Amino acid sequence: MPSPSFDFEKQFWKKNILVVGIDEAGRGALAGPVVVAGVIFPLNFKPNFQVFDSKEISPKKREEIYQHIISNSVYCSIKMKFPDYIDKTNILRATIDAMNEILLELIELQPFALIDGNRYDGKFPAKTIIDGDAKCFSIAAASIVAKVHRDLWMCDIAHKLYPQYGFDRHKGYGTKQHIENILKYNPSPLHRISFLKKIINKQYEIFK
C-alpha cells in the first residue's frame, strides 16, 4: 500500500509557511456528528512513522498511528458538528463551517490549508486535493485523527446513550441492522433526519 508523502507540504515549507492538513470523518453517516480534524507538523518534519488513508487500515493500526500523530504534531484540533446543525444547514455547509473554525483558531500562525476533496469556499488560503488522504501526509494524518476521534465518540458516548441502535458496531453508518433498528425504535436525537428521509419509506410515521 503506497503511503502519502510530504510533496505538497514542501512547496510551502520552502517559503517557511506552515501547512495544516484538514479532513473529515462521518460525512456519509446516518447518525452522529461529522468530525473535522486539522493537523500541523513542524517545518521540514521527518517522521519515523507512516500514515495511510484512514479507510484503508484497521482500527488497531489507526489508533497506533493516531498516537504518533498526537506526539509529533505541533497542532491538532478537532471540531464536531452535530445532527441538529447538519439538518438545519446541510452536510457540506456543516463540514466547511467546522473547517473554518479550525482555521480561525490558527489565524496568528497563518498556515496554508491542504484540504481533502474538491470543495472549500472559506476565506482562508487553501488548496483542495482530490483523494488527498491517499496523497498528502498532513491530510492523511487529519483523516486518521478525525476517524479515531469519531469512532471513540460513537462507541463511548453515542452507544451508551442509545445502546439499542448498535452504534458501537456501525458507528452510525447505514448498515442493514442500523436501518432496521431505526424503524423498530424510531430515530434518536443523534440521527440526521435529513438523511433518513432519503432512504426510509415515505410511509414511515415520523415523516407523515
CSV table of N, CA and C in Angstrom, one decimal, residues 71-138:
chain,number,residue,atom,x,y,z
A,71,SER,N,1.7,12.9,19.2
A,71,SER,CA,3.0,13.1,19.8
A,71,SER,C,4.0,14.0,19.0
A,72,ASN,N,3.8,14.0,17.6
A,72,ASN,CA,4.7,14.7,16.8
A,72,ASN,C,4.2,15.9,16.1
A,73,SER,N,2.9,16.2,16.2
A,73,SER,CA,2.4,17.4,15.6
A,73,SER,C,2.6,18.6,16.5
A,74,VAL,N,2.7,19.8,15.9
A,74,VAL,CA,2.7,21.0,16.7
A,74,VAL,C,1.3,21.6,17.0
A,75,TYR,N,0.4,21.0,16.2
A,75,TYR,CA,-1.0,21.5,16.4
A,75,TYR,C,-1.9,20.4,15.9
A,76,CYS,N,-3.0,20.1,16.7
A,76,CYS,CA,-4.0,19.2,16.3
A,76,CYS,C,-5.3,19.6,16.9
A,77,SER,N,-6.3,19.9,16.1
A,77,SER,CA,-7.6,20.4,16.5
A,77,SER,C,-8.7,19.6,15.9
A,78,ILE,N,-9.8,19.4,16.7
A,78,ILE,CA,-10.9,18.6,16.3
A,78,ILE,C,-12.2,19.5,16.5
A,79,LYS,N,-13.0,19.6,15.5
A,79,LYS,CA,-14.3,20.2,15.6
A,79,LYS,C,-15.4,19.3,15.2
A,80,MET,N,-16.6,19.4,15.9
A,80,MET,CA,-17.7,18.5,15.6
A,80,MET,C,-18.9,19.3,15.3
A,81,LYS,N,-19.7,18.8,14.3
A,81,LYS,CA,-21.0,19.4,14.0
A,81,LYS,C,-22.0,18.3,14.1
A,82,PHE,N,-23.0,18.6,14.9
A,82,PHE,CA,-24.0,17.5,15.3
A,82,PHE,C,-25.2,17.5,14.4
A,83,PRO,N,-26.1,16.5,14.5
A,83,PRO,CA,-27.2,16.3,13.6
A,83,PRO,C,-28.1,17.5,13.5
A,84,ASP,N,-28.4,18.2,14.6
A,84,ASP,CA,-29.3,19.4,14.5
A,84,ASP,C,-28.7,20.4,13.6
A,85,TYR,N,-27.4,20.6,13.7
A,85,TYR,CA,-26.8,21.6,12.8
A,85,TYR,C,-26.7,21.1,11.4
A,86,ILE,N,-26.4,19.9,11.2
A,86,ILE,CA,-26.4,19.3,9.8
A,86,ILE,C,-27.8,19.4,9.2
A,87,ASP,N,-28.8,19.1,9.9
A,87,ASP,CA,-30.2,19.1,9.4
A,87,ASP,C,-30.6,20.6,9.1
A,88,LYS,N,-30.1,21.5,9.9
A,88,LYS,CA,-30.5,22.9,9.7
A,88,LYS,C,-29.8,23.5,8.5
A,89,THR,N,-28.6,23.1,8.2
A,89,THR,CA,-27.8,23.6,7.1
A,89,THR,C,-27.8,22.5,6.0
A,90,ASN,N,-26.7,21.9,5.9
A,90,ASN,CA,-26.6,20.6,5.1
A,90,ASN,C,-25.2,20.1,5.4
A,91,ILE,N,-24.9,18.9,5.0
A,91,ILE,CA,-23.6,18.2,5.4
A,91,ILE,C,-22.4,19.0,4.9
A,92,LEU,N,-22.5,19.5,3.7
A,92,LEU,CA,-21.3,20.2,3.1
A,92,LEU,C,-21.1,21.5,3.9
A,93,ARG,N,-22.2,22.3,4.2
A,93,ARG,CA,-22.0,23.5,4.9
A,93,ARG,C,-21.5,23.2,6.3
A,94,ALA,N,-22.0,22.2,7.0
A,94,ALA,CA,-21.6,21.9,8.3
A,94,ALA,C,-20.1,21.5,8.3
A,95,THR,N,-19.7,20.8,7.3
A,95,THR,CA,-18.3,20.4,7.2
A,95,THR,C,-17.3,21.6,7.0
A,96,ILE,N,-17.7,22.4,6.1
A,96,ILE,CA,-16.9,23.6,5.8
A,96,ILE,C,-16.9,24.6,7.0
A,97,ASP,N,-18.0,24.7,7.7
A,97,ASP,CA,-18.0,25.6,8.9
A,97,ASP,C,-17.1,25.0,9.9
A,98,ALA,N,-17.0,23.7,10.1
A,98,ALA,CA,-16.1,23.2,11.1
A,98,ALA,C,-14.6,23.4,10.6
A,99,MET,N,-14.4,23.3,9.3
A,99,MET,CA,-13.0,23.6,8.8
A,99,MET,C,-12.7,25.1,9.1
A,100,ASN,N,-13.6,26.0,8.9
A,100,ASN,CA,-13.3,27.4,9.1
A,100,ASN,C,-13.1,27.7,10.6
A,101,GLU,N,-13.7,26.9,11.5
A,101,GLU,CA,-13.5,27.1,12.9
A,101,GLU,C,-12.0,26.7,13.3
A,102,ILE,N,-11.6,25.7,12.7
A,102,ILE,CA,-10.2,25.3,12.9
A,102,ILE,C,-9.2,26.4,12.4
A,103,LEU,N,-9.5,26.8,11.1
A,103,LEU,CA,-8.6,27.8,10.5
A,103,LEU,C,-8.6,29.2,11.3
A,104,LEU,N,-9.8,29.5,11.8
A,104,LEU,CA,-9.9,30.7,12.6
A,104,LEU,C,-9.0,30.7,13.8
A,105,GLU,N,-8.9,29.5,14.4
A,105,GLU,CA,-8.0,29.3,15.6
A,105,GLU,C,-6.6,29.5,15.3
A,106,LEU,N,-6.2,29.3,14.0
A,106,LEU,CA,-4.8,29.4,13.6
A,106,LEU,C,-4.4,30.7,12.9
A,107,ILE,N,-5.3,31.7,13.0
A,107,ILE,CA,-5.1,32.9,12.3
A,107,ILE,C,-3.7,33.5,12.5
A,108,GLU,N,-3.2,33.4,13.8
A,108,GLU,CA,-1.9,34.0,14.1
A,108,GLU,C,-0.7,33.3,13.4
A,109,LEU,N,-0.9,31.9,13.2
A,109,LEU,CA,0.1,31.1,12.6
A,109,LEU,C,0.1,31.3,11.1
A,110,GLN,N,-1.0,31.7,10.5
A,110,GLN,CA,-1.2,31.9,9.1
A,110,GLN,C,-0.7,30.7,8.3
A,111,PRO,N,-1.2,29.5,8.6
A,111,PRO,CA,-0.8,28.3,7.8
A,111,PRO,C,-1.5,28.3,6.4
A,112,PHE,N,-1.0,27.5,5.5
A,112,PHE,CA,-1.8,27.2,4.3
A,112,PHE,C,-2.5,25.9,4.5
A,113,ALA,N,-3.8,25.9,4.1
A,113,ALA,CA,-4.6,24.7,4.4
A,113,ALA,C,-4.6,23.8,3.1
A,114,LEU,N,-4.3,22.5,3.4
A,114,LEU,CA,-4.5,21.5,2.4
A,114,LEU,C,-5.7,20.6,2.8
A,115,ILE,N,-6.7,20.6,2.0
A,115,ILE,CA,-8.0,20.0,2.3
A,115,ILE,C,-8.4,18.9,1.4
A,116,ASP,N,-8.8,17.8,2.0
A,116,ASP,CA,-9.2,16.6,1.2
A,116,ASP,C,-10.5,17.0,0.5
A,117,GLY,N,-10.6,16.5,-0.8
A,117,GLY,CA,-11.8,16.7,-1.6
A,117,GLY,C,-11.7,17.8,-2.6
A,118,ASN,N,-12.8,18.3,-3.0
A,118,ASN,CA,-12.8,19.3,-4.1
A,118,ASN,C,-13.7,20.5,-3.8
A,119,ARG,N,-14.1,20.7,-2.5
A,119,ARG,CA,-15.0,21.8,-2.2
A,119,ARG,C,-14.5,22.5,-0.9
A,120,TYR,N,-14.3,23.8,-1.1
A,120,TYR,CA,-14.0,24.7,0.1
A,120,TYR,C,-14.3,26.1,-0.4
A,121,ASP,N,-15.1,26.8,0.4
A,121,ASP,CA,-15.5,28.1,0.0
A,121,ASP,C,-15.2,29.2,1.1
A,122,GLY,N,-14.3,28.8,2.0
A,122,GLY,CA,-14.0,29.7,3.1
A,122,GLY,C,-13.0,30.8,2.6
A,123,LYS,N,-12.7,31.7,3.6
A,123,LYS,CA,-11.9,32.9,3.3
A,123,LYS,C,-10.4,32.7,3.6
A,124,PHE,N,-10.0,31.5,4.0
A,124,PHE,CA,-8.6,31.3,4.4
A,124,PHE,C,-7.9,30.7,3.2
A,125,PRO,N,-6.6,30.9,3.1
A,125,PRO,CA,-5.8,30.4,2.0
A,125,PRO,C,-5.8,28.8,2.0
A,126,ALA,N,-6.2,28.2,0.9
A,126,ALA,CA,-6.3,26.8,1.0
A,126,ALA,C,-6.3,26.2,-0.4
A,127,LYS,N,-6.0,24.9,-0.5
A,127,LYS,CA,-6.0,24.1,-1.7
A,127,LYS,C,-6.7,22.8,-1.5
A,128,THR,N,-7.7,22.5,-2.3
A,128,THR,CA,-8.3,21.2,-2.2
A,128,THR,C,-7.6,20.1,-3.0
A,129,ILE,N,-7.5,18.9,-2.5
A,129,ILE,CA,-6.8,17.8,-3.2
A,129,ILE,C,-7.7,16.6,-3.2
A,130,ILE,N,-8.2,16.2,-4.4
A,130,ILE,CA,-9.0,15.0,-4.5
A,130,ILE,C,-8.2,13.8,-4.1
A,131,ASP,N,-8.8,13.0,-3.3
A,131,ASP,CA,-8.0,11.8,-2.7
A,131,ASP,C,-6.8,12.3,-2.0
A,132,GLY,N,-6.9,13.4,-1.3
A,132,GLY,CA,-5.8,14.0,-0.6
A,132,GLY,C,-5.3,13.1,0.5
A,133,ASP,N,-6.3,12.3,1.1
A,133,ASP,CA,-5.9,11.4,2.2
A,133,ASP,C,-5.0,10.2,1.8
A,134,ALA,N,-4.9,10.0,0.5
A,134,ALA,CA,-4.1,9.0,-0.1
A,134,ALA,C,-2.8,9.5,-0.6
A,135,LYS,N,-2.7,10.9,-0.7
A,135,LYS,CA,-1.5,11.5,-1.4
A,135,LYS,C,-0.7,12.4,-0.4
A,136,CYS,N,-1.3,13.0,0.5
A,136,CYS,CA,-0.7,14.1,1.3
A,136,CYS,C,-0.6,13.7,2.8
A,137,PHE,N,0.6,13.7,3.3
A,137,PHE,CA,0.9,13.2,4.7
A,137,PHE,C,0.0,13.9,5.7
A,138,SER,N,-0.1,15.3,5.6
A,138,SER,CA,-0.8,16.0,6.6
A,138,SER,C,-2.3,15.8,6.5
